[in-house]
PDB file of C-alpha atoms and ligand atoms in Angstrom:
ATOM      1  CA  UNK D   1       0.000   0.000   0.000  1.00 88.00           C
ATOM      2  CA  UNK D   2       2.857   2.337   0.904  1.00 89.00           C
ATOM      3  CA  UNK D   3       4.354   1.816  -2.557  1.00 94.00           C
ATOM      4  CA  UNK D   4       0.974   2.375  -4.266  1.00 95.00           C
ATOM      5  CA  UNK D   5       0.410   5.600  -2.315  1.00 95.00           C
ATOM      6  CA  UNK D   6       3.912   6.783  -3.269  1.00 95.00           C
ATOM      7  CA  UNK D   7       3.246   6.106  -6.971  1.00 96.00           C
ATOM      8  CA  UNK D   8      -0.071   7.928  -6.875  1.00 97.00           C
ATOM      9  CA  UNK D   9       1.387  10.851  -4.933  1.00 97.00           C
ATOM     10  CA  UNK D  10       4.012  11.224  -7.673  1.00 97.00           C
ATOM     11  CA  UNK D  11       1.285  11.066 -10.326  1.00 97.00           C
ATOM     12  CA  UNK D  12      -0.667  13.832  -8.527  1.00 97.00           C
ATOM     13  CA  UNK D  13       2.502  15.930  -8.301  1.00 97.00           C
ATOM     14  CA  UNK D  14       3.159  15.614 -12.040  1.00 97.00           C
ATOM     15  CA  UNK D  15      -0.354  16.938 -12.717  1.00 97.00           C
ATOM     16  CA  UNK D  16       0.006  19.675 -10.114  1.00 97.00           C
ATOM     17  CA  UNK D  17       3.335  20.820 -11.543  1.00 96.00           C
ATOM     18  CA  UNK D  18       1.863  21.021 -15.031  1.00 97.00           C
ATOM     19  CA  UNK D  19      -0.667  23.567 -13.764  1.00 97.00           C
ATOM     20  CA  UNK D  20       1.515  25.716 -11.498  1.00 96.00           C
ATOM     21  CA  UNK D  21       2.332  29.213 -12.793  1.00 93.00           C
ATOM     22  CA  UNK D  22       5.542  29.485 -14.789  1.00 87.00           C
ATOM     23  CA  UNK D  23       8.219  31.363 -12.830  1.00 84.00           C
ATOM     24  CA  UNK D  24      10.316  32.045 -15.934  1.00 77.00           C
ATOM     25  CA  UNK D  25       7.469  33.838 -17.646  1.00 76.00           C
ATOM     26  CA  UNK D  26       6.520  35.855 -14.610  1.00 76.00           C
ATOM     27  CA  UNK D  27       9.444  36.241 -12.279  1.00 70.00           C
ATOM     28  CA  UNK D  28       7.541  37.830  -9.441  1.00 91.00           C
ATOM     29  CA  UNK D  29       7.917  37.194  -5.739  1.00 94.00           C
ATOM     30  CA  UNK D  30       4.265  36.219  -5.346  1.00 95.00           C
ATOM     31  CA  UNK D  31       4.561  33.475  -7.998  1.00 96.00           C
ATOM     32  CA  UNK D  32       7.727  32.165  -6.330  1.00 96.00           C
ATOM     33  CA  UNK D  33       5.940  32.146  -2.956  1.00 97.00           C
ATOM     34  CA  UNK D  34       2.905  30.359  -4.453  1.00 97.00           C
ATOM     35  CA  UNK D  35       5.081  27.646  -5.983  1.00 97.00           C
ATOM     36  CA  UNK D  36       7.192  27.381  -2.808  1.00 97.00           C
ATOM     37  CA  UNK D  37       4.034  26.755  -0.770  1.00 97.00           C
ATOM     38  CA  UNK D  38       2.619  24.096  -3.086  1.00 97.00           C
ATOM     39  CA  UNK D  39       5.998  22.412  -3.617  1.00 96.00           C
ATOM     40  CA  UNK D  40       6.773  22.261   0.104  1.00 94.00           C
ATOM     41  CA  UNK D  41       5.268  18.757   0.080  1.00 88.00           C
ATOM     42  CA  UNK D  42       2.187  17.381   1.722  1.00 91.00           C
ATOM     43  CA  UNK D  43       0.297  14.174   1.343  1.00 94.00           C
ATOM     44  CA  UNK D  44      -1.758  15.337  -1.681  1.00 97.00           C
ATOM     45  CA  UNK D  45      -4.704  13.567  -0.112  1.00 97.00           C
ATOM     46  CA  UNK D  46      -7.446  15.748  -1.587  1.00 98.00           C
ATOM     47  CA  UNK D  47      -6.454  15.411  -5.278  1.00 98.00           C
ATOM     48  CA  UNK D  48      -5.871  11.710  -4.688  1.00 98.00           C
ATOM     49  CA  UNK D  49      -9.350  11.256  -3.186  1.00 98.00           C
ATOM     50  CA  UNK D  50     -10.758  13.204  -6.141  1.00 98.00           C
ATOM     51  CA  UNK D  51      -9.080  11.120  -8.838  1.00 98.00           C
ATOM     52  CA  UNK D  52      -9.861   7.841  -7.049  1.00 98.00           C
ATOM     53  CA  UNK D  53     -13.549   8.753  -6.613  1.00 98.00           C
ATOM     54  CA  UNK D  54     -13.573   9.698 -10.304  1.00 98.00           C
ATOM     55  CA  UNK D  55     -12.145   6.250 -11.103  1.00 97.00           C
ATOM     56  CA  UNK D  56     -14.634   4.564  -8.743  1.00 98.00           C
ATOM     57  CA  UNK D  57     -17.452   5.754 -10.996  1.00 98.00           C
ATOM     58  CA  UNK D  58     -15.634   4.814 -14.175  1.00 97.00           C
ATOM     59  CA  UNK D  59     -14.060   8.190 -15.005  1.00 96.00           C
ATOM     60  CA  UNK D  60     -10.899   7.917 -17.107  1.00 95.00           C
ATOM     61  CA  UNK D  61     -10.443  11.278 -18.886  1.00 95.00           C
ATOM     62  CA  UNK D  62      -8.046  14.220 -18.235  1.00 96.00           C
ATOM     63  CA  UNK D  63     -10.994  16.503 -17.384  1.00 97.00           C
ATOM     64  CA  UNK D  64     -10.491  15.732 -13.677  1.00 97.00           C
ATOM     65  CA  UNK D  65      -6.859  16.932 -13.719  1.00 97.00           C
ATOM     66  CA  UNK D  66      -7.388  20.726 -13.551  1.00 98.00           C
ATOM     67  CA  UNK D  67      -9.754  20.153 -10.632  1.00 98.00           C
ATOM     68  CA  UNK D  68      -7.153  17.985  -8.863  1.00 98.00           C
ATOM     69  CA  UNK D  69      -4.641  20.827  -9.146  1.00 98.00           C
ATOM     70  CA  UNK D  70      -7.256  23.390  -8.102  1.00 98.00           C
ATOM     71  CA  UNK D  71      -8.238  21.612  -4.880  1.00 98.00           C
ATOM     72  CA  UNK D  72      -4.579  21.319  -3.800  1.00 98.00           C
ATOM     73  CA  UNK D  73      -4.077  25.037  -4.531  1.00 98.00           C
ATOM     74  CA  UNK D  74      -7.088  25.908  -2.365  1.00 98.00           C
ATOM     75  CA  UNK D  75      -5.904  23.584   0.409  1.00 98.00           C
ATOM     76  CA  UNK D  76      -2.425  25.134   0.237  1.00 98.00           C
ATOM     77  CA  UNK D  77      -3.779  28.704   0.339  1.00 98.00           C
ATOM     78  CA  UNK D  78      -5.739  27.821   3.486  1.00 98.00           C
ATOM     79  CA  UNK D  79      -2.554  26.551   5.147  1.00 97.00           C
ATOM     80  CA  UNK D  80      -0.567  29.637   4.051  1.00 98.00           C
ATOM     81  CA  UNK D  81      -3.173  31.963   5.572  1.00 98.00           C
ATOM     82  CA  UNK D  82      -3.726  29.771   8.645  1.00 95.00           C
ATOM     83  CA  UNK D  83       0.008  29.972   9.469  1.00 95.00           C
ATOM     84  CA  UNK D  84       0.104  33.805   9.362  1.00 97.00           C
ATOM     85  CA  UNK D  85       0.940  35.725  12.562  1.00 96.00           C
ATOM     86  CA  UNK D  86      -2.657  37.039  12.654  1.00 94.00           C
ATOM     87  CA  UNK D  87      -3.958  33.459  12.713  1.00 92.00           C
ATOM     88  CA  UNK D  88      -1.861  30.613  14.177  1.00 89.00           C
ATOM     89  CA  UNK D  89       1.529  32.311  13.922  1.00 92.00           C
ATOM     90  CA  UNK D  90       3.332  29.097  12.911  1.00 91.00           C
ATOM     91  CA  UNK D  91       6.852  29.059  11.511  1.00 94.00           C
ATOM     92  CA  UNK D  92       7.073  25.454  10.306  1.00 92.00           C
ATOM     93  CA  UNK D  93       4.875  23.285   8.145  1.00 91.00           C
ATOM     94  CA  UNK D  94       5.603  20.229   5.998  1.00 86.00           C
ATOM     95  CA  UNK D  95       9.149  20.303   7.407  1.00 87.00           C
ATOM     96  CA  UNK D  96       9.883  23.730   5.914  1.00 94.00           C
ATOM     97  CA  UNK D  97       9.560  27.381   6.904  1.00 96.00           C
ATOM     98  CA  UNK D  98       5.978  28.555   6.467  1.00 97.00           C
ATOM     99  CA  UNK D  99       5.377  30.940   3.582  1.00 98.00           C
ATOM    100  CA  UNK D 100       5.279  34.077   5.741  1.00 98.00           C
ATOM    101  CA  UNK D 101       8.421  32.994   7.637  1.00 97.00           C
ATOM    102  CA  UNK D 102      10.205  32.571   4.276  1.00 97.00           C
ATOM    103  CA  UNK D 103       8.810  35.478   2.230  1.00 97.00           C
ATOM    104  CA  UNK D 104       7.379  37.901   4.802  1.00 97.00           C
ATOM    105  CA  UNK D 105       3.795  38.509   5.762  1.00 98.00           C
ATOM    106  CA  UNK D 106       2.713  40.746   2.885  1.00 97.00           C
ATOM    107  CA  UNK D 107       3.909  38.342   0.177  1.00 97.00           C
ATOM    108  CA  UNK D 108       2.373  35.377   2.066  1.00 98.00           C
ATOM    109  CA  UNK D 109      -1.038  37.071   2.178  1.00 98.00           C
ATOM    110  CA  UNK D 110      -0.772  37.758  -1.540  1.00 97.00           C
ATOM    111  CA  UNK D 111       0.448  34.216  -2.277  1.00 97.00           C
ATOM    112  CA  UNK D 112      -2.613  32.797  -0.475  1.00 98.00           C
ATOM    113  CA  UNK D 113      -4.904  35.112  -2.444  1.00 97.00           C
ATOM    114  CA  UNK D 114      -2.999  34.233  -5.622  1.00 97.00           C
ATOM    115  CA  UNK D 115      -3.438  30.487  -5.037  1.00 98.00           C
ATOM    116  CA  UNK D 116      -7.162  30.835  -4.369  1.00 98.00           C
ATOM    117  CA  UNK D 117      -7.691  32.837  -7.544  1.00 98.00           C
ATOM    118  CA  UNK D 118      -5.355  30.653  -9.596  1.00 98.00           C
ATOM    119  CA  UNK D 119      -7.268  27.580  -8.406  1.00 98.00           C
ATOM    120  CA  UNK D 120     -10.340  28.840 -10.236  1.00 98.00           C
ATOM    121  CA  UNK D 121      -8.318  29.905 -13.284  1.00 97.00           C
ATOM    122  CA  UNK D 122      -6.983  26.337 -13.322  1.00 98.00           C
ATOM    123  CA  UNK D 123     -10.328  24.574 -12.774  1.00 98.00           C
ATOM    124  CA  UNK D 124     -11.784  26.566 -15.678  1.00 98.00           C
ATOM    125  CA  UNK D 125      -9.235  24.891 -17.964  1.00 98.00           C
ATOM    126  CA  UNK D 126     -11.368  21.726 -17.612  1.00 98.00           C
ATOM    127  CA  UNK D 127     -13.661  23.151 -20.317  1.00 97.00           C
ATOM    128  CA  UNK D 128     -10.861  22.635 -22.852  1.00 95.00           C
ATOM    129  CA  UNK D 129     -10.047  19.056 -21.772  1.00 94.00           C
ATOM    130  CA  UNK D 130     -10.833  15.734 -23.336  1.00 86.00           C
ATOM    131  CA  UNK D 131     -14.032  14.439 -21.688  1.00 79.00           C
ATOM    132  CA  UNK D 132     -15.392  17.951 -20.991  1.00 91.00           C
ATOM    133  CA  UNK D 133     -19.114  18.132 -20.351  1.00 96.00           C
ATOM    134  CA  UNK D 134     -20.261  21.712 -19.745  1.00 97.00           C
ATOM    135  CA  UNK D 135     -22.993  20.817 -17.250  1.00 97.00           C
ATOM    136  CA  UNK D 136     -20.836  18.498 -15.160  1.00 97.00           C
ATOM    137  CA  UNK D 137     -17.970  20.989 -15.095  1.00 98.00           C
ATOM    138  CA  UNK D 138     -20.329  23.808 -14.063  1.00 98.00           C
ATOM    139  CA  UNK D 139     -21.643  21.638 -11.222  1.00 98.00           C
ATOM    140  CA  UNK D 140     -18.117  20.737 -10.141  1.00 98.00           C
ATOM    141  CA  UNK D 141     -17.144  24.435 -10.122  1.00 98.00           C
ATOM    142  CA  UNK D 142     -20.153  25.247  -7.990  1.00 98.00           C
ATOM    143  CA  UNK D 143     -19.231  22.521  -5.450  1.00 98.00           C
ATOM    144  CA  UNK D 144     -15.636  23.805  -5.366  1.00 98.00           C
ATOM    145  CA  UNK D 145     -16.731  27.391  -4.739  1.00 98.00           C
ATOM    146  CA  UNK D 146     -19.341  26.461  -2.123  1.00 98.00           C
ATOM    147  CA  UNK D 147     -17.257  24.046  -0.050  1.00 98.00           C
ATOM    148  CA  UNK D 148     -14.250  26.394   0.012  1.00 98.00           C
ATOM    149  CA  UNK D 149     -16.292  29.467   0.911  1.00 98.00           C
ATOM    150  CA  UNK D 150     -18.377  30.938   3.714  1.00 98.00           C
ATOM    151  CA  UNK D 151     -20.683  27.900   3.766  1.00 97.00           C
ATOM    152  CA  UNK D 152     -17.640  25.643   3.875  1.00 98.00           C
ATOM    153  CA  UNK D 153     -13.984  26.022   4.859  1.00 98.00           C
ATOM    154  CA  UNK D 154     -13.923  29.797   5.413  1.00 98.00           C
ATOM    155  CA  UNK D 155     -17.092  29.456   7.522  1.00 98.00           C
ATOM    156  CA  UNK D 156     -15.368  26.780   9.623  1.00 97.00           C
ATOM    157  CA  UNK D 157     -12.279  28.901  10.142  1.00 95.00           C
ATOM    158  CA  UNK D 158     -14.485  31.837  11.151  1.00 96.00           C
ATOM    159  CA  UNK D 159     -16.336  29.682  13.711  1.00 96.00           C
ATOM    160  CA  UNK D 160     -12.972  28.483  15.034  1.00 93.00           C
ATOM    161  CA  UNK D 161     -11.737  32.051  15.521  1.00 92.00           C
ATOM    162  CA  UNK D 162     -15.051  33.042  17.173  1.00 93.00           C
ATOM    163  CA  UNK D 163     -14.788  30.079  19.551  1.00 90.00           C
ATOM    164  CA  UNK D 164     -11.293  31.156  20.611  1.00 86.00           C
ATOM    165  CA  UNK D 165     -12.626  34.592  21.602  1.00 87.00           C
ATOM    166  CA  UNK D 166     -15.771  33.276  23.335  1.00 86.00           C
ATOM    167  CA  UNK D 167     -16.141  33.248  27.128  1.00 86.00           C
ATOM    168  CA  UNK D 168     -17.867  29.862  27.344  1.00 86.00           C
ATOM    169  CA  UNK D 169     -15.880  26.686  26.642  1.00 86.00           C
ATOM    170  CA  UNK D 170     -16.494  24.992  23.310  1.00 90.00           C
ATOM    171  CA  UNK D 171     -19.195  22.299  23.225  1.00 92.00           C
ATOM    172  CA  UNK D 172     -18.962  19.074  21.228  1.00 93.00           C
ATOM    173  CA  UNK D 173     -21.585  20.230  18.729  1.00 94.00           C
ATOM    174  CA  UNK D 174     -19.701  23.505  18.142  1.00 94.00           C
ATOM    175  CA  UNK D 175     -16.486  21.534  17.673  1.00 94.00           C
ATOM    176  CA  UNK D 176     -18.171  19.237  15.156  1.00 96.00           C
ATOM    177  CA  UNK D 177     -19.498  22.285  13.280  1.00 97.00           C
ATOM    178  CA  UNK D 178     -15.947  23.638  13.026  1.00 96.00           C
ATOM    179  CA  UNK D 179     -14.516  20.306  11.862  1.00 96.00           C
ATOM    180  CA  UNK D 180     -17.320  19.736   9.366  1.00 97.00           C
ATOM    181  CA  UNK D 181     -16.659  23.071   7.703  1.00 98.00           C
ATOM    182  CA  UNK D 182     -12.965  23.698   8.249  1.00 96.00           C
ATOM    183  CA  UNK D 183     -11.731  20.173   7.483  1.00 97.00           C
ATOM    184  CA  UNK D 184     -14.464  17.947   6.023  1.00 97.00           C
ATOM    185  CA  UNK D 185     -15.767  20.476   3.464  1.00 98.00           C
ATOM    186  CA  UNK D 186     -12.663  20.291   1.220  1.00 98.00           C
ATOM    187  CA  UNK D 187     -12.621  16.492   1.474  1.00 98.00           C
ATOM    188  CA  UNK D 188     -16.302  16.496   0.491  1.00 98.00           C
ATOM    189  CA  UNK D 189     -15.543  18.834  -2.424  1.00 98.00           C
ATOM    190  CA  UNK D 190     -12.730  16.536  -3.583  1.00 98.00           C
ATOM    191  CA  UNK D 191     -14.806  13.373  -3.600  1.00 98.00           C
ATOM    192  CA  UNK D 192     -18.054  14.960  -4.834  1.00 98.00           C
ATOM    193  CA  UNK D 193     -16.263  16.599  -7.776  1.00 98.00           C
ATOM    194  CA  UNK D 194     -14.733  13.229  -8.697  1.00 98.00           C
ATOM    195  CA  UNK D 195     -18.210  11.672  -8.626  1.00 98.00           C
ATOM    196  CA  UNK D 196     -19.914  14.511 -10.542  1.00 98.00           C
ATOM    197  CA  UNK D 197     -17.272  14.575 -13.301  1.00 97.00           C
ATOM    198  CA  UNK D 198     -17.689  10.807 -13.736  1.00 97.00           C
ATOM    199  CA  UNK D 199     -21.447  11.345 -14.131  1.00 97.00           C
ATOM    200  CA  UNK D 200     -22.486   9.562 -10.915  1.00 97.00           C
ATOM    201  CA  UNK D 201     -26.206  10.020 -10.190  1.00 96.00           C
ATOM    202  CA  UNK D 202     -27.542  12.407  -7.509  1.00 97.00           C
ATOM    203  CA  UNK D 203     -28.082   9.655  -4.942  1.00 97.00           C
ATOM    204  CA  UNK D 204     -24.490   8.483  -5.359  1.00 97.00           C
ATOM    205  CA  UNK D 205     -23.163  12.045  -4.997  1.00 98.00           C
ATOM    206  CA  UNK D 206     -25.167  12.396  -1.766  1.00 98.00           C
ATOM    207  CA  UNK D 207     -23.723   9.146  -0.414  1.00 98.00           C
ATOM    208  CA  UNK D 208     -20.228  10.349  -1.337  1.00 98.00           C
ATOM    209  CA  UNK D 209     -20.906  13.615   0.520  1.00 98.00           C
ATOM    210  CA  UNK D 210     -21.818  11.612   3.666  1.00 98.00           C
ATOM    211  CA  UNK D 211     -18.806   9.292   3.375  1.00 97.00           C
ATOM    212  CA  UNK D 212     -16.501  12.277   2.856  1.00 97.00           C
ATOM    213  CA  UNK D 213     -17.977  13.987   5.933  1.00 98.00           C
ATOM    214  CA  UNK D 214     -17.052  10.939   8.020  1.00 97.00           C
ATOM    215  CA  UNK D 215     -13.607  10.702   6.429  1.00 97.00           C
ATOM    216  CA  UNK D 216     -13.091  14.418   7.149  1.00 96.00           C
ATOM    217  CA  UNK D 217     -14.072  14.208  10.821  1.00 96.00           C
ATOM    218  CA  UNK D 218     -12.000  11.037  11.274  1.00 95.00           C
ATOM    219  CA  UNK D 219      -9.057  12.769   9.559  1.00 95.00           C
ATOM    220  CA  UNK D 220      -9.340  15.747  11.925  1.00 95.00           C
ATOM    221  CA  UNK D 221      -9.556  13.519  15.026  1.00 95.00           C
ATOM    222  CA  UNK D 222      -6.375  11.744  13.895  1.00 92.00           C
ATOM    223  CA  UNK D 223      -4.802  15.198  13.390  1.00 91.00           C
ATOM    224  CA  UNK D 224      -5.648  16.048  17.016  1.00 91.00           C
ATOM    225  CA  UNK D 225      -4.255  12.705  18.218  1.00 92.00           C
ATOM    226  CA  UNK D 226      -1.009  13.160  16.251  1.00 91.00           C
ATOM    227  CA  UNK D 227      -0.542  16.610  17.792  1.00 89.00           C
ATOM    228  CA  UNK D 228      -0.051  14.708  21.068  1.00 89.00           C
ATOM    229  CA  UNK D 229       1.568  11.428  20.004  1.00 87.00           C
ATOM    230  CA  UNK D 230       3.764  12.310  17.014  1.00 83.00           C
ATOM    231  CA  UNK D 231       7.132  14.065  16.620  1.00 81.00           C
ATOM    232  CA  UNK D 232       8.428  17.184  14.849  1.00 83.00           C
ATOM    233  CA  UNK D 233      10.381  14.965  12.420  1.00 84.00           C
ATOM    234  CA  UNK D 234       7.315  12.930  11.448  1.00 80.00           C
ATOM    235  CA  UNK D 235       4.820  15.813  11.235  1.00 78.00           C
ATOM    236  CA  UNK D 236       7.148  18.492   9.853  1.00 77.00           C
ATOM    237  CA  UNK D 237       5.851  20.982  12.435  1.00 76.00           C
ATOM    238  CA  UNK D 238       6.016  21.302  16.216  1.00 77.00           C
ATOM    239  CA  UNK D 239       3.733  18.957  18.171  1.00 81.00           C
ATOM    240  CA  UNK D 240       1.763  19.973  21.268  1.00 75.00           C
ATOM    241  CA  UNK D 241       0.429  23.127  19.608  1.00 77.00           C
ATOM    242  CA  UNK D 242      -3.167  22.451  20.722  1.00 77.00           C
ATOM    243  CA  UNK D 243      -2.126  22.232  24.373  1.00 74.00           C
ATOM    244  CA  UNK D 244       0.130  25.287  24.020  1.00 76.00           C
ATOM    245  CA  UNK D 245      -2.779  27.298  22.575  1.00 74.00           C
ATOM    246  CA  UNK D 246      -5.262  25.902  25.160  1.00 78.00           C
ATOM    247  CA  UNK D 247      -7.294  24.509  22.291  1.00 83.00           C
ATOM    248  CA  UNK D 248     -10.302  22.318  22.980  1.00 87.00           C
ATOM    249  CA  UNK D 249     -10.118  19.341  20.626  1.00 90.00           C
ATOM    250  CA  UNK D 250     -11.898  16.026  20.213  1.00 90.00           C
ATOM    251  CA  UNK D 251      -9.140  14.514  22.351  1.00 91.00           C
ATOM    252  CA  UNK D 252      -9.457  17.015  25.213  1.00 91.00           C
ATOM    253  CA  UNK D 253     -13.254  16.532  25.223  1.00 92.00           C
ATOM    254  CA  UNK D 254     -13.321  12.741  24.959  1.00 91.00           C
ATOM    255  CA  UNK D 255      -9.878  11.443  25.918  1.00 91.00           C
ATOM    256  CA  UNK D 256      -7.465   9.794  23.515  1.00 92.00           C
ATOM    257  CA  UNK D 257      -8.914   6.248  23.705  1.00 93.00           C
ATOM    258  CA  UNK D 258     -12.513   7.267  23.045  1.00 94.00           C
ATOM    259  CA  UNK D 259     -11.442   9.749  20.332  1.00 93.00           C
ATOM    260  CA  UNK D 260      -9.468   7.005  18.646  1.00 93.00           C
ATOM    261  CA  UNK D 261     -12.404   4.538  18.917  1.00 94.00           C
ATOM    262  CA  UNK D 262     -14.782   7.051  17.338  1.00 94.00           C
ATOM    263  CA  UNK D 263     -12.228   7.888  14.643  1.00 93.00           C
ATOM    264  CA  UNK D 264     -12.109   4.187  13.654  1.00 94.00           C
ATOM    265  CA  UNK D 265     -15.907   3.886  13.772  1.00 95.00           C
ATOM    266  CA  UNK D 266     -16.343   6.884  11.442  1.00 96.00           C
ATOM    267  CA  UNK D 267     -13.705   5.595   9.013  1.00 95.00           C
ATOM    268  CA  UNK D 268     -15.202   2.097   8.975  1.00 95.00           C
ATOM    269  CA  UNK D 269     -18.668   3.473   8.269  1.00 97.00           C
ATOM    270  CA  UNK D 270     -17.287   5.598   5.431  1.00 97.00           C
ATOM    271  CA  UNK D 271     -15.639   2.470   4.007  1.00 96.00           C
ATOM    272  CA  UNK D 272     -18.991   0.627   4.209  1.00 96.00           C
ATOM    273  CA  UNK D 273     -20.641   3.454   2.262  1.00 97.00           C
ATOM    274  CA  UNK D 274     -17.923   3.305  -0.409  1.00 97.00           C
ATOM    275  CA  UNK D 275     -18.191  -0.479  -0.632  1.00 96.00           C
ATOM    276  CA  UNK D 276     -21.992  -0.217  -0.972  1.00 96.00           C
ATOM    277  CA  UNK D 277     -21.425   0.965  -4.562  1.00 96.00           C
ATOM    278  CA  UNK D 278     -20.018  -2.500  -5.316  1.00 93.00           C
ATOM    279  CA  UNK D 279     -23.583  -3.774  -5.779  1.00 91.00           C
ATOM    280  CA  UNK D 280     -23.942  -1.402  -8.729  1.00 92.00           C
ATOM    281  CA  UNK D 281     -20.653  -2.488 -10.226  1.00 93.00           C
ATOM    282  CA  UNK D 282     -18.603   0.481  -8.963  1.00 96.00           C
ATOM    283  CA  UNK D 283     -15.473  -0.645  -7.151  1.00 95.00           C
ATOM    284  CA  UNK D 284     -12.132   0.935  -6.352  1.00 97.00           C
ATOM    285  CA  UNK D 285     -10.077  -1.158  -3.960  1.00 95.00           C
ATOM    286  CA  UNK D 286      -7.300   1.420  -3.747  1.00 96.00           C
ATOM    287  CA  UNK D 287      -9.786   4.069  -2.571  1.00 97.00           C
ATOM    288  CA  UNK D 288     -11.037   1.893   0.303  1.00 96.00           C
ATOM    289  CA  UNK D 289      -7.458   0.953   1.212  1.00 95.00           C
ATOM    290  CA  UNK D 290      -6.507   4.638   1.147  1.00 96.00           C
ATOM    291  CA  UNK D 291      -9.299   5.482   3.613  1.00 95.00           C
ATOM    292  CA  UNK D 292      -8.222   2.520   5.787  1.00 93.00           C
ATOM    293  CA  UNK D 293      -4.642   3.805   5.775  1.00 91.00           C
ATOM    294  CA  UNK D 294      -5.813   7.169   7.131  1.00 88.00           C
ATOM    295  CA  UNK D 295      -7.015   5.488  10.368  1.00 83.00           C
ATOM    296  CA  UNK D 296      -3.455   4.663  11.317  1.00 81.00           C
ATOM    297  CA  UNK D 297      -1.668   7.494   9.533  1.00 78.00           C
ATOM    298  CA  UNK D 298       1.382   8.878  11.335  1.00 76.00           C
ATOM    299  CA  UNK D 299       1.596  12.239   9.522  1.00 81.00           C
TER     300      UNK D 299
HETATM  301  C1  GRG C 301      -7.397  30.490   6.443  1.00 55.52           C
HETATM  302  C2  GRG C 301      -9.555  30.320   5.112  1.00 55.52           C
HETATM  303  C3  GRG C 301      -8.573  29.706   6.007  1.00 55.52           C
HETATM  304  C4  GRG C 301      -8.793  28.454   6.388  1.00 55.52           C
HETATM  305  C5  GRG C 301      -7.884  27.715   7.215  1.00 55.52           C
HETATM  306  C6  GRG C 301      -7.443  24.360   6.578  1.00 55.52           C
HETATM  307  C7  GRG C 301      -7.432  25.408   7.623  1.00 55.52           C
HETATM  308  C8  GRG C 301      -8.493  26.412   7.555  1.00 55.52           C
HETATM  309  C9  GRG C 301      -6.452  25.506   8.552  1.00 55.52           C
HETATM  310  C10 GRG C 301      -5.282  24.632   8.628  1.00 55.52           C
HETATM  311  C11 GRG C 301      -5.098  24.033   9.984  1.00 55.52           C
HETATM  312  C12 GRG C 301      -5.860  22.789  10.193  1.00 55.52           C
HETATM  313  C13 GRG C 301      -5.525  21.953  11.380  1.00 55.52           C
HETATM  314  C14 GRG C 301      -6.814  22.452   9.381  1.00 55.52           C
HETATM  315  C15 GRG C 301      -7.614  21.268   9.486  1.00 55.52           C
HETATM  316  C16 GRG C 301      -7.426  20.439   8.279  1.00 55.52           C
HETATM  317  C17 GRG C 301      -6.089  19.813   8.267  1.00 55.52           C
HETATM  318  C18 GRG C 301      -5.819  18.709   9.209  1.00 55.52           C
HETATM  319  C19 GRG C 301      -5.190  20.257   7.396  1.00 55.52           C
HETATM  320  C20 GRG C 301      -3.899  19.631   7.149  1.00 55.52           C
HETATM  321  O1  GRG C 301      -4.103  18.818   6.029  1.00 55.52           O
HETATM  322  P1  GRG C 301      -3.072  17.700   5.575  1.00 55.52           P
HETATM  323  O2  GRG C 301      -2.671  16.863   6.761  1.00 55.52           O
HETATM  324  O3  GRG C 301      -1.827  18.586   5.151  1.00 55.52           O
HETATM  325  O4  GRG C 301      -3.643  16.989   4.407  1.00 55.52           O
HETATM  326  P2  GRG C 301      -0.687  18.261   4.065  1.00 55.52           P
HETATM  327  O5  GRG C 301       0.483  19.096   4.506  1.00 55.52           O
HETATM  328  O6  GRG C 301      -0.402  16.791   4.074  1.00 55.52           O
HETATM  329  O7  GRG C 301      -1.234  18.711   2.750  1.00 55.52           O
END
C-alpha cells in the first residue's frame, strides 16, 4: 500500500506541476511564494481522493486533472493563511519554513490570495479538456466554490476564531461544526467533484458527501491525536500546539482512547458506504485501502 500511495502521490505531483504558474514567464515574488508553498510537500490527499472517486465511478479522462490541481491550490492557500501571525503564527509546516516565515507577511497574504484565484483559473481549464461536459464541469465548479467558501472552509475557520474569543468553553456540537466546515468540506468537495465529473447520479453524490464527511471528521480527530503522540520529524511541524494554545479538541473533550475509537468507527462506516457501490458495479479497492490507511496514519 505504501508503494501504491507513493506512486499515486508522484502522479498527482506531475499533474500539479503542469498547472503551477511558470516562474520564468513571470518572475515575481508572489509566484515564487505560491510555488514554494505548493511544492513544500504534503500528502496530496485531496487530489488523490478526487481522482480515485472519479475512477470509482468509471471516469478515465483528463478533465479531472485541472480540478485535482485546483483543490490542492485551495488547500495550500488555506494553510498559508492559517500559518500567518494574525492566525496561528506558525513558523514550520511540511518540514519547511511557512510561507510568511520565508517570504514575509505581505507576500504570504498575496500568495494565499494568488493560489485561491489561480485555483479557479486552473479549474476553468477543464472546459478545454478531453471528456469535458459543460454541465458536469459547471456543477463541479459550484461545489468547489461552495465548499471552500463561507458555507464551507472559510465558515469553519471563522467559527474556530469566534470560539477562541468566546467566554464559554467549546461544546462538542460547536467543535463538530468547526470540523465539518474547516476540514471535512474540502474532502467532500474533492470526492463529490470526482463523482460529478464521472457522471455519478444524484443519490451516489449524496452518499459520497456523507462518506466524505465521516472521512473528514475522522481525519481531523487523527490530526488532534497526532498533535499529542507524534514528533516534529514525522509531522514536519512542532507537536503539542493544541495544548500550548489551550485549544479544545476532540481529544481534550473525549480522551485519547474514546477519540481514537470514534475515529475508527467513522472511518469504517465511510468504508462501508464506499463499498456499498459494489452492488452497482462500482469498485475501487485502492480508494477503500486509502481510507483505511488514514485510520493509522502517522503524519
Ligand atoms: C485560512 C480560510 C482559512 C482556512 C484555514 C485548513 C485550515 C483552515 C487551517 C489549517 C489548519 C488545520 C488543522 C486544518 C484542518 C485540516 C487539516 C488537518 C489540514 C492539514 O491537512 P493535511 O494533513 O496537510 O492533508 P498536508 O500538509 O499533508 O497537505
